[in-house]
Amino acid sequence: METTEVKKALAYITRYRDGEWQLLVYKHRDDPESDIHVPGGGVEKNEDEKEAAVREVFEETGLTNIEYVRRIGVYKYFSTYRNEYQRRFVYHFKEKEDGLIPDRWEYVVKCDGKDNGWVFQFFWLPIHTIVGVNEDDCDKWQVIRSDYLPDLIRLEKEN
């Protein structure tokens, strides 16, 4: 079977709360065994990767009170589930104003894709619990590059 390469845009949304840096993640409500994810998805025709990240954040979370910080990096990933190579473009966003994004919530995805109607359960994961995790040993964090996270914290402290 032939494999393909597709572009994916991922959003790492951060905040500082309760004395620690946190990353917004979600699980599928109707699949308790599902992996932990960050908002993101495919890049559509006639949009660049950053535009795709912004669109995916809104479609998957409903959030509008976030602001773009910068592109963090690009990496290649093979999805055995989809049998495809993915070029993943990772972007950093943060809360515009402290306290506006809840600690936990459910959101029904609204889009034209196959995930329309899915219910995602969002929560904040302390970044220190992710840093140093070896992605090869931890499938549940396949969309979270722990090597990108120290830079997020450093940049947040500088701003």
mmCIF file of C-alpha atoms in Angstrom:
data_model
loop_
_atom_site.group_PDB
_atom_site.id
_atom_site.type_symbol
_atom_site.label_atom_id
_atom_site.label_comp_id
_atom_site.label_asym_id
_atom_site.label_seq_id
_atom_site.Cartn_x
_atom_site.Cartn_y
_atom_site.Cartn_z
ATOM 1 C CA MET A 1 0.000 0.000 0.000
ATOM 2 C CA GLU A 2 1.350 3.425 -0.961
ATOM 3 C CA THR A 3 1.772 6.144 1.657
ATOM 4 C CA THR A 4 1.252 9.862 1.131
ATOM 5 C CA GLU A 5 2.427 13.049 2.828
ATOM 6 C CA VAL A 6 -0.040 15.637 4.041
ATOM 7 C CA LYS A 7 0.357 18.982 5.809
ATOM 8 C CA LYS A 8 -1.020 19.340 9.317
ATOM 9 C CA ALA A 9 -1.165 22.459 11.491
ATOM 10 C CA LEU A 10 -1.080 22.116 15.287
ATOM 11 C CA ALA A 11 -1.769 24.757 17.949
ATOM 12 C CA TYR A 12 0.026 24.777 21.282
ATOM 13 C CA ILE A 13 -2.114 27.104 23.413
ATOM 14 C CA THR A 14 -0.528 28.085 26.726
ATOM 15 C CA ARG A 15 -1.373 29.975 29.875
ATOM 16 C CA TYR A 16 0.218 30.639 33.267
ATOM 17 C CA ARG A 17 -2.075 29.626 36.103
ATOM 18 C CA ASP A 18 -1.638 28.489 39.690
ATOM 19 C CA GLY A 19 2.123 29.020 39.544
ATOM 20 C CA GLU A 20 2.750 26.837 36.502
ATOM 21 C CA TRP A 21 2.739 26.879 32.715
ATOM 22 C CA GLN A 22 -0.061 24.857 31.167
ATOM 23 C CA LEU A 23 -0.837 23.496 27.696
ATOM 24 C CA LEU A 24 -4.397 23.121 26.386
ATOM 25 C CA VAL A 25 -5.158 19.518 25.404
ATOM 26 C CA TYR A 26 -8.228 17.373 24.821
ATOM 27 C CA LYS A 27 -9.551 13.838 24.649
ATOM 28 C CA HIS A 28 -12.489 12.441 22.684
ATOM 29 C CA ARG A 29 -15.480 12.171 25.053
ATOM 30 C CA ASP A 30 -16.861 9.054 23.403
ATOM 31 C CA ASP A 31 -13.518 7.255 23.260
ATOM 32 C CA PRO A 32 -11.991 7.210 26.765
ATOM 33 C CA GLU A 33 -8.974 5.267 25.497
ATOM 34 C CA SER A 34 -8.117 7.921 22.920
ATOM 35 C CA ASP A 35 -4.824 9.749 22.878
ATOM 36 C CA ILE A 36 -4.319 13.238 24.256
ATOM 37 C CA HIS A 37 -4.437 15.806 21.456
ATOM 38 C CA VAL A 38 -3.876 19.492 20.824
ATOM 39 C CA PRO A 39 -6.100 21.455 18.446
ATOM 40 C CA GLY A 40 -5.072 20.982 14.840
ATOM 41 C CA GLY A 41 -5.760 19.341 11.546
ATOM 42 C CA GLY A 42 -5.244 19.360 7.820
ATOM 43 C CA VAL A 43 -4.166 22.359 5.777
ATOM 44 C CA GLU A 44 -6.782 23.079 3.127
ATOM 45 C CA LYS A 45 -6.163 24.301 -0.408
ATOM 46 C CA ASN A 46 -5.747 28.071 -0.632
ATOM 47 C CA GLU A 47 -4.699 28.492 3.008
ATOM 48 C CA ASP A 48 -1.276 28.610 4.590
ATOM 49 C CA GLU A 49 -0.288 26.589 7.636
ATOM 50 C CA LYS A 50 -0.835 29.423 10.140
ATOM 51 C CA GLU A 51 -4.325 30.096 8.746
ATOM 52 C CA ALA A 52 -5.070 26.389 9.107
ATOM 53 C CA ALA A 53 -3.982 26.445 12.755
ATOM 54 C CA VAL A 54 -6.238 29.432 13.512
ATOM 55 C CA ARG A 55 -9.195 27.813 11.713
ATOM 56 C CA GLU A 56 -8.691 24.485 13.481
ATOM 57 C CA VAL A 57 -8.522 26.165 16.901
ATOM 58 C CA PHE A 58 -11.885 27.820 16.317
ATOM 59 C CA GLU A 59 -13.513 24.718 14.790
ATOM 60 C CA GLU A 60 -12.327 22.383 17.542
ATOM 61 C CA THR A 61 -12.475 24.647 20.625
ATOM 62 C CA GLY A 62 -14.752 27.592 19.836
ATOM 63 C CA LEU A 63 -12.086 29.871 21.332
ATOM 64 C CA THR A 64 -11.652 33.390 19.998
ATOM 65 C CA ASN A 65 -9.798 34.933 22.950
ATOM 66 C CA ILE A 66 -6.342 33.677 21.988
ATOM 67 C CA GLU A 67 -3.487 35.428 20.250
ATOM 68 C CA TYR A 68 -0.795 34.175 17.912
ATOM 69 C CA VAL A 69 2.748 34.186 19.294
ATOM 70 C CA ARG A 70 4.954 32.475 16.691
ATOM 71 C CA ARG A 71 5.680 29.338 14.716
ATOM 72 C CA ILE A 72 7.515 26.883 16.928
ATOM 73 C CA GLY A 73 8.729 24.325 14.435
ATOM 74 C CA VAL A 74 8.061 21.775 11.735
ATOM 75 C CA TYR A 75 8.572 18.036 11.964
ATOM 76 C CA LYS A 76 7.728 14.913 10.029
ATOM 77 C CA TYR A 77 5.577 12.179 11.562
ATOM 78 C CA PHE A 78 4.288 8.856 10.264
ATOM 79 C CA SER A 79 0.691 8.087 11.260
ATOM 80 C CA THR A 80 0.219 4.326 11.306
ATOM 81 C CA TYR A 81 -3.500 4.900 11.888
ATOM 82 C CA ARG A 82 -3.832 6.859 8.628
ATOM 83 C CA ASN A 83 -0.874 5.245 6.828
ATOM 84 C CA GLU A 84 0.494 8.634 5.863
ATOM 85 C CA TYR A 85 3.471 10.844 6.441
ATOM 86 C CA GLN A 86 2.544 14.167 7.966
ATOM 87 C CA ARG A 87 4.522 17.380 7.840
ATOM 88 C CA ARG A 88 3.380 19.010 11.060
ATOM 89 C CA PHE A 89 3.598 22.781 11.458
ATOM 90 C CA VAL A 90 3.401 23.757 15.128
ATOM 91 C CA TYR A 91 2.225 27.221 16.215
ATOM 92 C CA HIS A 92 2.176 28.842 19.636
ATOM 93 C CA PHE A 93 -0.893 30.752 20.825
ATOM 94 C CA LYS A 94 -1.717 32.128 24.269
ATOM 95 C CA GLU A 95 -4.678 33.430 26.222
ATOM 96 C CA LYS A 96 -5.369 37.098 25.374
ATOM 97 C CA GLU A 97 -6.499 37.846 28.919
ATOM 98 C CA ASP A 98 -5.911 35.724 31.982
ATOM 99 C CA GLY A 99 -8.864 33.779 33.253
ATOM 100 C CA LEU A 100 -11.103 33.892 30.196
ATOM 101 C CA ILE A 101 -10.571 30.289 29.148
ATOM 102 C CA PRO A 102 -12.164 27.778 31.543
ATOM 103 C CA ASP A 103 -10.160 25.071 33.305
ATOM 104 C CA ARG A 104 -12.265 22.321 31.667
ATOM 105 C CA TRP A 105 -15.054 22.213 29.103
ATOM 106 C CA GLU A 106 -16.643 20.121 26.385
ATOM 107 C CA TYR A 107 -17.045 21.374 22.837
ATOM 108 C CA VAL A 108 -18.937 19.952 19.876
ATOM 109 C CA VAL A 109 -16.791 20.260 16.740
ATOM 110 C CA LYS A 110 -18.322 22.419 14.009
ATOM 111 C CA CYS A 111 -16.752 21.936 10.595
ATOM 112 C CA ASP A 112 -17.281 20.438 7.149
ATOM 113 C CA GLY A 113 -15.029 17.454 7.876
ATOM 114 C CA LYS A 114 -15.606 13.979 9.238
ATOM 115 C CA ASP A 115 -15.083 15.188 12.812
ATOM 116 C CA ASN A 116 -18.168 17.444 12.665
ATOM 117 C CA GLY A 117 -20.301 16.663 15.716
ATOM 118 C CA TRP A 118 -17.543 14.955 17.704
ATOM 119 C CA VAL A 119 -17.321 16.036 21.336
ATOM 120 C CA PHE A 120 -13.915 17.019 22.713
ATOM 121 C CA GLN A 121 -13.155 17.342 26.428
ATOM 122 C CA PHE A 122 -10.624 20.121 26.988
ATOM 123 C CA PHE A 123 -8.354 20.567 29.989
ATOM 124 C CA TRP A 124 -5.018 22.153 30.844
ATOM 125 C CA LEU A 125 -1.979 19.933 31.296
ATOM 126 C CA PRO A 126 0.951 21.273 33.360
ATOM 127 C CA ILE A 127 3.886 21.608 30.979
ATOM 128 C CA HIS A 128 6.379 20.304 33.549
ATOM 129 C CA THR A 129 4.603 16.922 33.367
ATOM 130 C CA ILE A 130 5.364 16.701 29.651
ATOM 131 C CA VAL A 131 8.908 18.083 29.372
ATOM 132 C CA GLY A 132 11.381 15.229 29.052
ATOM 133 C CA VAL A 133 8.827 12.649 27.960
ATOM 134 C CA ASN A 134 10.253 10.477 25.204
ATOM 135 C CA GLU A 135 7.673 10.501 22.397
ATOM 136 C CA ASP A 136 8.910 7.100 21.196
ATOM 137 C CA ASP A 137 7.860 5.628 24.549
ATOM 138 C CA CYS A 138 4.616 7.527 25.013
ATOM 139 C CA ASP A 139 2.084 7.184 22.198
ATOM 140 C CA LYS A 140 -0.551 9.216 24.030
ATOM 141 C CA TRP A 141 1.517 12.376 23.428
ATOM 142 C CA GLN A 142 2.113 11.831 19.745
ATOM 143 C CA VAL A 143 1.115 15.430 18.860
ATOM 144 C CA ILE A 144 3.060 17.044 21.694
ATOM 145 C CA ARG A 145 6.765 17.543 21.121
ATOM 146 C CA SER A 146 8.215 17.825 24.604
ATOM 147 C CA ASP A 147 11.414 19.298 23.149
ATOM 148 C CA TYR A 148 9.415 22.358 21.969
ATOM 149 C CA LEU A 149 7.948 23.113 25.400
ATOM 150 C CA PRO A 150 10.982 24.607 27.220
ATOM 151 C CA ASP A 151 11.188 27.263 24.477
ATOM 152 C CA LEU A 152 7.526 28.113 25.019
ATOM 153 C CA ILE A 153 8.151 28.722 28.706
ATOM 154 C CA ARG A 154 11.311 30.751 28.045
ATOM 155 C CA LEU A 155 9.572 32.958 25.466
ATOM 156 C CA GLU A 156 6.576 33.520 27.734
ATOM 157 C CA LYS A 157 8.852 34.654 30.576
ATOM 158 C CA GLU A 158 10.646 37.090 28.246
ATOM 159 C CA ASN A 159 7.376 38.738 27.123
#
